[in-house]
Amino acid sequence: MEEVDDSTGVPESAAKVFGGGLDLARRFAGLLERHGVERGLIGPREVERLWERHLLNSAVLAEQIPHGARVIDVGSGAGFPGVPLSIARPDLDVVLIEPMARRADWLAEVVEALDLSAQVVRGRAEEKTVREDVPAADVVTSRAVAPLARLAGWCLPLARQGGVMLALKGSSVRDEITRDLDAVKKAGGATPSVHECGVGLLDTPTTVVKVERTRPAKSGGPRRRAGGMTKPKRAG
Ligand SMILES: C[S@@+](CC[C@H](N)C(=O)[O-])C[C@H]1O[C@@H](n2cnc3c(N)ncnc32)[C@H](O)[C@@H]1O
């Protein structure tokens, strides 16, 4: 993939958020700038706000993730939040799950181009093969994938018992929690809590819903080595 230099318009906070990964974050932004619109991954208006709305908004989620955690990102799309997380936190073992071939191919190309320690799995989070093939995670992330009730049914089964799902949500999240609380509990979750990430770093901090999985998770099968996959693996 052709890369363009994205060194203009990088917010000051990016150095704090990405630390030693800033150059990789710039290259990811450059890839999206060069290919994102033509490949139908982002809308044309998003190019100007890639950093604040997408890269930084995603990477600050790292505040909620313990060192060395195994992370599954459900519905990564163009790579959010899983790719910025993998860049900002190379200690994490990240799996990007995405059902659309076009997007899964893009994710695999990004992982290869940036030499990230992440895997791409093509499939839907609720598929039996995904649940069986992808080892249970400490943290299951998502952004803009589904309402909380459905998300809980998809994400909690992918977490180990005591693991959490972290969903990036908008400002009306408390209403969503009230509406979907019964469904979250039925899916094996504890009462959700709401957290703000990136306070003091972003103009608009990222709102995150955290739900702990309280029921035993199904064992996830053999653990796969991170980083070895360059083409998206079809689950099953
Ligand atoms: C609106 S996009 C958001 C993409 C990305 N998370 C972001 O914030 O830019 C929703 C993504 O979720 C994926 N998706 C939808 N249903 C899914 C499922 N059941 N399991 C996993 N991913 C799913 C879609 O293919 C799409 O890429």
PDB file of C-alpha atoms and ligand atoms in Angstrom:
ATOM      1  CA  MET A   1       0.000   0.000   0.000  1.00  0.00           C
ATOM      2  CA  GLU A   2       1.211   3.473  -0.820  1.00  0.00           C
ATOM      3  CA  GLU A   3       1.873   5.618   2.244  1.00  0.00           C
ATOM      4  CA  VAL A   4       1.593   9.409   2.466  1.00  0.00           C
ATOM      5  CA  ASP A   5       3.277  11.549   5.088  1.00  0.00           C
ATOM      6  CA  ASP A   6       0.786  12.626   7.729  1.00  0.00           C
ATOM      7  CA  SER A   7       2.938  14.998   9.732  1.00  0.00           C
ATOM      8  CA  THR A   8       0.771  18.090   9.399  1.00  0.00           C
ATOM      9  CA  GLY A   9      -2.177  18.736  11.671  1.00  0.00           C
ATOM     10  CA  VAL A  10      -1.094  16.185  14.254  1.00  0.00           C
ATOM     11  CA  PRO A  11      -2.461  17.420  17.622  1.00  0.00           C
ATOM     12  CA  GLU A  12       0.032  18.005  20.442  1.00  0.00           C
ATOM     13  CA  SER A  13      -1.718  15.422  22.605  1.00  0.00           C
ATOM     14  CA  ALA A  14      -0.866  12.705  20.050  1.00  0.00           C
ATOM     15  CA  ALA A  15       2.708  12.487  21.359  1.00  0.00           C
ATOM     16  CA  LYS A  16       1.402  11.917  24.906  1.00  0.00           C
ATOM     17  CA  VAL A  17      -1.215   9.378  23.839  1.00  0.00           C
ATOM     18  CA  PHE A  18       0.948   7.364  21.434  1.00  0.00           C
ATOM     19  CA  GLY A  19       4.359   7.872  23.042  1.00  0.00           C
ATOM     20  CA  GLY A  20       6.933   5.860  21.103  1.00  0.00           C
ATOM     21  CA  GLY A  21       4.183   4.754  18.700  1.00  0.00           C
ATOM     22  CA  LEU A  22       3.617   8.254  17.303  1.00  0.00           C
ATOM     23  CA  ASP A  23       5.417   7.526  14.051  1.00  0.00           C
ATOM     24  CA  LEU A  24       3.318   4.383  13.494  1.00  0.00           C
ATOM     25  CA  ALA A  25       0.148   6.352  14.322  1.00  0.00           C
ATOM     26  CA  ARG A  26       1.160   8.936  11.698  1.00  0.00           C
ATOM     27  CA  ARG A  27       1.686   6.187   9.163  1.00  0.00           C
ATOM     28  CA  PHE A  28      -1.739   4.679   9.957  1.00  0.00           C
ATOM     29  CA  ALA A  29      -3.325   8.129   9.531  1.00  0.00           C
ATOM     30  CA  GLY A  30      -1.422   8.462   6.246  1.00  0.00           C
ATOM     31  CA  LEU A  31      -2.742   5.115   4.999  1.00  0.00           C
ATOM     32  CA  LEU A  32      -6.306   6.119   5.829  1.00  0.00           C
ATOM     33  CA  GLU A  33      -5.806   9.506   4.202  1.00  0.00           C
ATOM     34  CA  ARG A  34      -4.438   7.905   1.049  1.00  0.00           C
ATOM     35  CA  HIS A  35      -6.760   4.891   0.755  1.00  0.00           C
ATOM     36  CA  GLY A  36      -9.621   5.244   3.265  1.00  0.00           C
ATOM     37  CA  VAL A  37     -12.125   7.123   1.135  1.00  0.00           C
ATOM     38  CA  GLU A  38     -11.478   5.336  -2.181  1.00  0.00           C
ATOM     39  CA  ARG A  39     -11.804   1.960  -0.437  1.00  0.00           C
ATOM     40  CA  GLY A  40     -15.050   2.995   1.244  1.00  0.00           C
ATOM     41  CA  LEU A  41     -13.642   2.742   4.779  1.00  0.00           C
ATOM     42  CA  ILE A  42     -14.236   6.327   5.877  1.00  0.00           C
ATOM     43  CA  GLY A  43     -16.373   9.186   4.617  1.00  0.00           C
ATOM     44  CA  PRO A  44     -14.628  12.139   2.901  1.00  0.00           C
ATOM     45  CA  ARG A  45     -15.395  14.443   5.851  1.00  0.00           C
ATOM     46  CA  GLU A  46     -13.531  12.139   8.241  1.00  0.00           C
ATOM     47  CA  VAL A  47     -10.133  12.812   6.622  1.00  0.00           C
ATOM     48  CA  GLU A  48      -9.877  16.218   8.320  1.00  0.00           C
ATOM     49  CA  ARG A  49     -10.768  14.842  11.709  1.00  0.00           C
ATOM     50  CA  LEU A  50      -8.896  11.566  11.673  1.00  0.00           C
ATOM     51  CA  TRP A  51      -6.803  12.372  14.718  1.00  0.00           C
ATOM     52  CA  GLU A  52      -9.338  13.752  17.228  1.00  0.00           C
ATOM     53  CA  ARG A  53     -12.395  11.760  16.170  1.00  0.00           C
ATOM     54  CA  HIS A  54     -10.724   8.472  15.378  1.00  0.00           C
ATOM     55  CA  LEU A  55      -7.074   7.820  16.317  1.00  0.00           C
ATOM     56  CA  LEU A  56      -6.976   9.670  19.646  1.00  0.00           C
ATOM     57  CA  ASN A  57     -10.579   8.904  20.540  1.00  0.00           C
ATOM     58  CA  SER A  58      -9.686   5.200  20.179  1.00  0.00           C
ATOM     59  CA  ALA A  59      -6.209   5.148  21.717  1.00  0.00           C
ATOM     60  CA  VAL A  60      -7.216   6.789  25.015  1.00  0.00           C
ATOM     61  CA  LEU A  61      -9.242   3.651  25.747  1.00  0.00           C
ATOM     62  CA  ALA A  62      -5.853   2.231  26.768  1.00  0.00           C
ATOM     63  CA  GLU A  63      -6.399   3.955  30.135  1.00  0.00           C
ATOM     64  CA  GLN A  64      -8.906   1.210  30.959  1.00  0.00           C
ATOM     65  CA  ILE A  65      -6.791  -1.755  29.813  1.00  0.00           C
ATOM     66  CA  PRO A  66      -4.289  -3.544  32.081  1.00  0.00           C
ATOM     67  CA  HIS A  67      -0.708  -4.249  30.980  1.00  0.00           C
ATOM     68  CA  GLY A  68      -0.301  -7.332  28.799  1.00  0.00           C
ATOM     69  CA  ALA A  69      -4.040  -7.890  28.368  1.00  0.00           C
ATOM     70  CA  ARG A  70      -5.471 -10.041  25.625  1.00  0.00           C
ATOM     71  CA  VAL A  71      -7.896  -7.793  23.689  1.00  0.00           C
ATOM     72  CA  ILE A  72     -10.547  -8.670  21.106  1.00  0.00           C
ATOM     73  CA  ASP A  73     -11.856  -5.730  19.077  1.00  0.00           C
ATOM     74  CA  VAL A  74     -15.303  -6.527  17.668  1.00  0.00           C
ATOM     75  CA  GLY A  75     -16.296  -4.887  14.361  1.00  0.00           C
ATOM     76  CA  SER A  76     -13.003  -3.059  13.775  1.00  0.00           C
ATOM     77  CA  GLY A  77     -14.041  -1.663  10.370  1.00  0.00           C
ATOM     78  CA  ALA A  78     -11.274   0.711   9.241  1.00  0.00           C
ATOM     79  CA  GLY A  79      -9.401  -0.234  12.445  1.00  0.00           C
ATOM     80  CA  PHE A  80     -11.095   1.506  15.365  1.00  0.00           C
ATOM     81  CA  PRO A  81     -10.399   1.234  18.188  1.00  0.00           C
ATOM     82  CA  GLY A  82      -8.184  -1.875  17.739  1.00  0.00           C
ATOM     83  CA  VAL A  83      -5.406  -0.483  15.508  1.00  0.00           C
ATOM     84  CA  PRO A  84      -4.651   2.696  17.526  1.00  0.00           C
ATOM     85  CA  LEU A  85      -4.746   0.565  20.681  1.00  0.00           C
ATOM     86  CA  SER A  86      -2.266  -1.888  19.235  1.00  0.00           C
ATOM     87  CA  ILE A  87       0.000   1.042  18.235  1.00  0.00           C
ATOM     88  CA  ALA A  88      -0.229   2.878  21.571  1.00  0.00           C
ATOM     89  CA  ARG A  89       0.104  -0.301  23.625  1.00  0.00           C
ATOM     90  CA  PRO A  90       2.483  -2.845  22.045  1.00  0.00           C
ATOM     91  CA  ASP A  91       2.190  -4.895  25.270  1.00  0.00           C
ATOM     92  CA  LEU A  92      -1.370  -5.869  24.274  1.00  0.00           C
ATOM     93  CA  ASP A  93      -2.255  -9.019  22.377  1.00  0.00           C
ATOM     94  CA  VAL A  94      -4.939  -7.697  19.985  1.00  0.00           C
ATOM     95  CA  VAL A  95      -7.358  -9.632  17.753  1.00  0.00           C
ATOM     96  CA  LEU A  96      -9.404  -7.613  15.251  1.00  0.00           C
ATOM     97  CA  ILE A  97     -12.736  -9.243  14.341  1.00  0.00           C
ATOM     98  CA  GLU A  98     -14.505  -8.006  11.230  1.00  0.00           C
ATOM     99  CA  PRO A  99     -17.068  -9.845   9.054  1.00  0.00           C
ATOM    100  CA  MET A 100     -16.788  -7.799   5.823  1.00  0.00           C
ATOM    101  CA  ALA A 101     -14.120  -9.191   3.484  1.00  0.00           C
ATOM    102  CA  ARG A 102     -13.200  -5.759   2.133  1.00  0.00           C
ATOM    103  CA  ARG A 103     -12.593  -4.392   5.624  1.00  0.00           C
ATOM    104  CA  ALA A 104     -10.864  -7.537   6.914  1.00  0.00           C
ATOM    105  CA  ASP A 105      -8.480  -7.361   3.923  1.00  0.00           C
ATOM    106  CA  TRP A 106      -7.734  -3.716   4.716  1.00  0.00           C
ATOM    107  CA  LEU A 107      -7.023  -4.577   8.368  1.00  0.00           C
ATOM    108  CA  ALA A 108      -4.650  -7.369   7.352  1.00  0.00           C
ATOM    109  CA  GLU A 109      -2.807  -5.000   4.994  1.00  0.00           C
ATOM    110  CA  VAL A 110      -2.478  -2.392   7.764  1.00  0.00           C
ATOM    111  CA  VAL A 111      -1.183  -4.979  10.252  1.00  0.00           C
ATOM    112  CA  GLU A 112       1.391  -6.111   7.717  1.00  0.00           C
ATOM    113  CA  ALA A 113       2.432  -2.608   6.547  1.00  0.00           C
ATOM    114  CA  LEU A 114       2.909  -1.348  10.111  1.00  0.00           C
ATOM    115  CA  ASP A 115       4.262  -4.671  11.403  1.00  0.00           C
ATOM    116  CA  LEU A 116       1.778  -4.658  14.275  1.00  0.00           C
ATOM    117  CA  SER A 117       1.473  -7.463  16.781  1.00  0.00           C
ATOM    118  CA  ALA A 118      -2.210  -8.061  16.003  1.00  0.00           C
ATOM    119  CA  GLN A 119      -4.289 -10.726  14.313  1.00  0.00           C
ATOM    120  CA  VAL A 120      -7.231 -10.306  11.968  1.00  0.00           C
ATOM    121  CA  VAL A 121     -10.120 -12.759  12.082  1.00  0.00           C
ATOM    122  CA  ARG A 122     -12.898 -12.496   9.527  1.00  0.00           C
ATOM    123  CA  GLY A 123     -16.240 -13.376  11.041  1.00  0.00           C
ATOM    124  CA  ARG A 124     -19.144 -12.187  13.143  1.00  0.00           C
ATOM    125  CA  ALA A 125     -18.626 -11.973  16.889  1.00  0.00           C
ATOM    126  CA  GLU A 126     -21.635 -14.190  17.616  1.00  0.00           C
ATOM    127  CA  GLU A 127     -20.620 -16.995  15.254  1.00  0.00           C
ATOM    128  CA  LYS A 128     -19.963 -20.328  16.908  1.00  0.00           C
ATOM    129  CA  THR A 129     -16.659 -20.701  15.063  1.00  0.00           C
ATOM    130  CA  VAL A 130     -15.425 -17.297  16.268  1.00  0.00           C
ATOM    131  CA  ARG A 131     -16.401 -18.107  19.858  1.00  0.00           C
ATOM    132  CA  GLU A 132     -14.659 -21.455  19.642  1.00  0.00           C
ATOM    133  CA  ASP A 133     -11.555 -20.461  17.660  1.00  0.00           C
ATOM    134  CA  VAL A 134     -10.634 -17.152  19.289  1.00  0.00           C
ATOM    135  CA  PRO A 135      -9.321 -17.624  22.840  1.00  0.00           C
ATOM    136  CA  ALA A 136     -11.275 -15.789  25.538  1.00  0.00           C
ATOM    137  CA  ALA A 137     -10.087 -12.211  26.130  1.00  0.00           C
ATOM    138  CA  ASP A 138      -9.388 -10.083  29.184  1.00  0.00           C
ATOM    139  CA  VAL A 139     -10.984  -7.134  27.385  1.00  0.00           C
ATOM    140  CA  VAL A 140     -13.451  -7.001  24.469  1.00  0.00           C
ATOM    141  CA  THR A 141     -13.621  -3.578  22.806  1.00  0.00           C
ATOM    142  CA  SER A 142     -16.024  -2.077  20.285  1.00  0.00           C
ATOM    143  CA  ARG A 143     -17.018   1.251  18.767  1.00  0.00           C
ATOM    144  CA  ALA A 144     -20.183   2.040  16.809  1.00  0.00           C
ATOM    145  CA  VAL A 145     -21.108  -1.611  16.284  1.00  0.00           C
ATOM    146  CA  ALA A 146     -24.545  -2.147  17.897  1.00  0.00           C
ATOM    147  CA  PRO A 147     -26.866  -1.032  20.718  1.00  0.00           C
ATOM    148  CA  LEU A 148     -25.705  -2.104  24.174  1.00  0.00           C
ATOM    149  CA  ALA A 149     -28.142  -5.037  24.516  1.00  0.00           C
ATOM    150  CA  ARG A 150     -26.991  -6.690  21.289  1.00  0.00           C
ATOM    151  CA  LEU A 151     -23.372  -5.767  21.937  1.00  0.00           C
ATOM    152  CA  ALA A 152     -23.451  -7.479  25.336  1.00  0.00           C
ATOM    153  CA  GLY A 153     -24.746 -10.672  23.703  1.00  0.00           C
ATOM    154  CA  TRP A 154     -21.906 -10.541  21.171  1.00  0.00           C
ATOM    155  CA  CYS A 155     -18.995  -9.321  23.320  1.00  0.00           C
ATOM    156  CA  LEU A 156     -19.452 -10.909  26.764  1.00  0.00           C
ATOM    157  CA  PRO A 157     -19.197 -14.511  25.468  1.00  0.00           C
ATOM    158  CA  LEU A 158     -15.782 -13.576  24.032  1.00  0.00           C
ATOM    159  CA  ALA A 159     -14.488 -12.428  27.449  1.00  0.00           C
ATOM    160  CA  ARG A 160     -13.120 -14.708  30.150  1.00  0.00           C
ATOM    161  CA  GLN A 161     -14.966 -14.811  33.462  1.00  0.00           C
ATOM    162  CA  GLY A 162     -13.920 -11.630  35.300  1.00  0.00           C
ATOM    163  CA  GLY A 163     -12.939 -10.048  31.965  1.00  0.00           C
ATOM    164  CA  VAL A 164     -14.700  -6.938  30.687  1.00  0.00           C
ATOM    165  CA  MET A 165     -16.284  -5.459  27.608  1.00  0.00           C
ATOM    166  CA  LEU A 166     -15.455  -1.801  26.893  1.00  0.00           C
ATOM    167  CA  ALA A 167     -17.800  -0.086  24.454  1.00  0.00           C
ATOM    168  CA  LEU A 168     -17.105   3.418  23.154  1.00  0.00           C
ATOM    169  CA  LYS A 169     -20.432   5.233  23.285  1.00  0.00           C
ATOM    170  CA  GLY A 170     -21.971   8.680  22.872  1.00  0.00           C
ATOM    171  CA  SER A 171     -23.267  11.046  25.518  1.00  0.00           C
ATOM    172  CA  SER A 172     -26.697   9.346  25.771  1.00  0.00           C
ATOM    173  CA  VAL A 173     -25.086   6.223  27.136  1.00  0.00           C
ATOM    174  CA  ARG A 174     -26.819   6.395  30.527  1.00  0.00           C
ATOM    175  CA  ASP A 175     -30.239   6.164  28.846  1.00  0.00           C
ATOM    176  CA  GLU A 176     -28.977   3.190  26.835  1.00  0.00           C
ATOM    177  CA  ILE A 177     -27.837   1.486  30.038  1.00  0.00           C
ATOM    178  CA  THR A 178     -31.218   2.025  31.698  1.00  0.00           C
ATOM    179  CA  ARG A 179     -33.001   0.646  28.617  1.00  0.00           C
ATOM    180  CA  ASP A 180     -30.722  -2.379  28.138  1.00  0.00           C
ATOM    181  CA  LEU A 181     -29.780  -3.315  31.706  1.00  0.00           C
ATOM    182  CA  ASP A 182     -31.888  -6.512  31.777  1.00  0.00           C
ATOM    183  CA  ALA A 183     -30.393  -7.710  28.486  1.00  0.00           C
ATOM    184  CA  VAL A 184     -26.849  -7.024  29.717  1.00  0.00           C
ATOM    185  CA  LYS A 185     -27.492  -9.083  32.863  1.00  0.00           C
ATOM    186  CA  LYS A 186     -29.064 -11.906  30.852  1.00  0.00           C
ATOM    187  CA  ALA A 187     -25.934 -11.944  28.700  1.00  0.00           C
ATOM    188  CA  GLY A 188     -23.868 -12.595  31.842  1.00  0.00           C
ATOM    189  CA  GLY A 189     -22.800  -9.025  32.608  1.00  0.00           C
ATOM    190  CA  ALA A 190     -22.597  -7.072  35.866  1.00  0.00           C
ATOM    191  CA  THR A 191     -24.108  -3.595  36.223  1.00  0.00           C
ATOM    192  CA  PRO A 192     -22.377  -1.346  33.651  1.00  0.00           C
ATOM    193  CA  SER A 193     -20.260   1.613  34.714  1.00  0.00           C
ATOM    194  CA  VAL A 194     -19.448   4.724  32.655  1.00  0.00           C
ATOM    195  CA  HIS A 195     -15.916   6.174  32.339  1.00  0.00           C
ATOM    196  CA  GLU A 196     -14.367   9.147  30.578  1.00  0.00           C
ATOM    197  CA  CYS A 197     -11.005   8.526  28.887  1.00  0.00           C
ATOM    198  CA  GLY A 198      -8.593  11.189  27.629  1.00  0.00           C
ATOM    199  CA  VAL A 199      -9.644  13.858  30.131  1.00  0.00           C
ATOM    200  CA  GLY A 200      -7.125  16.722  29.848  1.00  0.00           C
ATOM    201  CA  LEU A 201      -5.900  15.316  26.518  1.00  0.00           C
ATOM    202  CA  LEU A 202      -8.904  15.514  24.208  1.00  0.00           C
ATOM    203  CA  ASP A 203     -11.359  18.394  23.702  1.00  0.00           C
ATOM    204  CA  THR A 204     -14.099  15.772  23.909  1.00  0.00           C
ATOM    205  CA  PRO A 205     -13.094  12.852  26.133  1.00  0.00           C
ATOM    206  CA  THR A 206     -14.164   9.381  25.037  1.00  0.00           C
ATOM    207  CA  THR A 207     -17.169   7.941  26.883  1.00  0.00           C
ATOM    208  CA  VAL A 208     -16.783   4.261  27.636  1.00  0.00           C
ATOM    209  CA  VAL A 209     -19.226   1.703  29.067  1.00  0.00           C
ATOM    210  CA  LYS A 210     -17.549  -1.049  31.021  1.00  0.00           C
ATOM    211  CA  VAL A 211     -19.310  -4.337  31.802  1.00  0.00           C
ATOM    212  CA  GLU A 212     -17.673  -7.176  33.704  1.00  0.00           C
ATOM    213  CA  ARG A 213     -18.481 -10.717  32.684  1.00  0.00           C
ATOM    214  CA  THR A 214     -19.698 -12.416  35.839  1.00  0.00           C
ATOM    215  CA  ARG A 215     -20.757 -15.796  34.464  1.00  0.00           C
ATOM    216  CA  PRO A 216     -18.150 -18.442  33.527  1.00  0.00           C
ATOM    217  CA  ALA A 217     -16.852 -17.959  30.006  1.00  0.00           C
ATOM    218  CA  LYS A 218     -16.645 -20.914  27.709  1.00  0.00           C
ATOM    219  CA  SER A 219     -13.065 -22.028  27.220  1.00  0.00           C
ATOM    220  CA  GLY A 220     -11.785 -20.482  24.012  1.00  0.00           C
ATOM    221  CA  GLY A 221      -9.635 -23.211  22.466  1.00  0.00           C
ATOM    222  CA  PRO A 222      -5.888 -23.168  21.902  1.00  0.00           C
ATOM    223  CA  ARG A 223      -4.036 -19.872  22.286  1.00  0.00           C
ATOM    224  CA  ARG A 224      -2.654 -18.545  19.019  1.00  0.00           C
ATOM    225  CA  ARG A 225       0.551 -16.587  18.733  1.00  0.00           C
ATOM    226  CA  ALA A 226      -0.097 -12.900  18.075  1.00  0.00           C
ATOM    227  CA  GLY A 227       1.337 -11.182  15.038  1.00  0.00           C
ATOM    228  CA  GLY A 228       1.801 -14.166  12.792  1.00  0.00           C
ATOM    229  CA  MET A 229      -1.130 -13.542  10.506  1.00  0.00           C
ATOM    230  CA  THR A 230      -0.890 -11.301   7.474  1.00  0.00           C
ATOM    231  CA  LYS A 231      -4.061 -12.410   5.685  1.00  0.00           C
ATOM    232  CA  PRO A 232      -7.415 -12.360   7.488  1.00  0.00           C
ATOM    233  CA  LYS A 233      -8.243 -15.802   8.779  1.00  0.00           C
ATOM    234  CA  ARG A 234     -11.807 -16.931   8.127  1.00  0.00           C
ATOM    235  CA  ALA A 235     -13.130 -18.240  11.420  1.00  0.00           C
ATOM    236  CA  GLY A 236     -13.896 -21.955  11.191  1.00  0.00           C
TER     237      GLY A 236
HETATM  238  C1  LIG B   1     -20.202   1.443  11.899  1.00  0.00           C
HETATM  239  S1  LIG B   1     -18.911   0.314  11.668  1.00  0.00           S
HETATM  240  C2  LIG B   1     -17.754   0.804  12.916  1.00  0.00           C
HETATM  241  C3  LIG B   1     -16.361   0.397  12.608  1.00  0.00           C
HETATM  242  C4  LIG B   1     -15.310   0.793  13.648  1.00  0.00           C
HETATM  243  N1  LIG B   1     -15.526   0.090  14.894  1.00  0.00           N
HETATM  244  C5  LIG B   1     -15.310   2.277  13.860  1.00  0.00           C
HETATM  245  O1  LIG B   1     -15.677   2.725  14.935  1.00  0.00           O
HETATM  246  O2  LIG B   1     -14.924   3.011  12.938  1.00  0.00           O
HETATM  247  C6  LIG B   1     -19.523  -1.224  12.350  1.00  0.00           C
HETATM  248  C7  LIG B   1     -18.635  -2.387  12.033  1.00  0.00           C
HETATM  249  O3  LIG B   1     -19.107  -3.514  12.758  1.00  0.00           O
HETATM  250  C8  LIG B   1     -19.048  -4.633  11.916  1.00  0.00           C
HETATM  251  N2  LIG B   1     -20.026  -5.611  12.430  1.00  0.00           N
HETATM  252  C9  LIG B   1     -21.370  -5.596  12.268  1.00  0.00           C
HETATM  253  N3  LIG B   1     -21.938  -6.667  12.862  1.00  0.00           N
HETATM  254  C10 LIG B   1     -20.918  -7.370  13.425  1.00  0.00           C
HETATM  255  C11 LIG B   1     -20.851  -8.586  14.160  1.00  0.00           C
HETATM  256  N4  LIG B   1     -21.951  -9.282  14.432  1.00  0.00           N
HETATM  257  N5  LIG B   1     -19.642  -9.012  14.587  1.00  0.00           N
HETATM  258  C12 LIG B   1     -18.522  -8.305  14.310  1.00  0.00           C
HETATM  259  N6  LIG B   1     -18.532  -7.155  13.604  1.00  0.00           N
HETATM  260  C13 LIG B   1     -19.710  -6.689  13.169  1.00  0.00           C
HETATM  261  C14 LIG B   1     -19.378  -4.083  10.535  1.00  0.00           C
HETATM  262  O4  LIG B   1     -18.942  -4.935   9.479  1.00  0.00           O
HETATM  263  C15 LIG B   1     -18.646  -2.761  10.564  1.00  0.00           C
HETATM  264  O5  LIG B   1     -17.315  -2.871  10.086  1.00  0.00           O
END
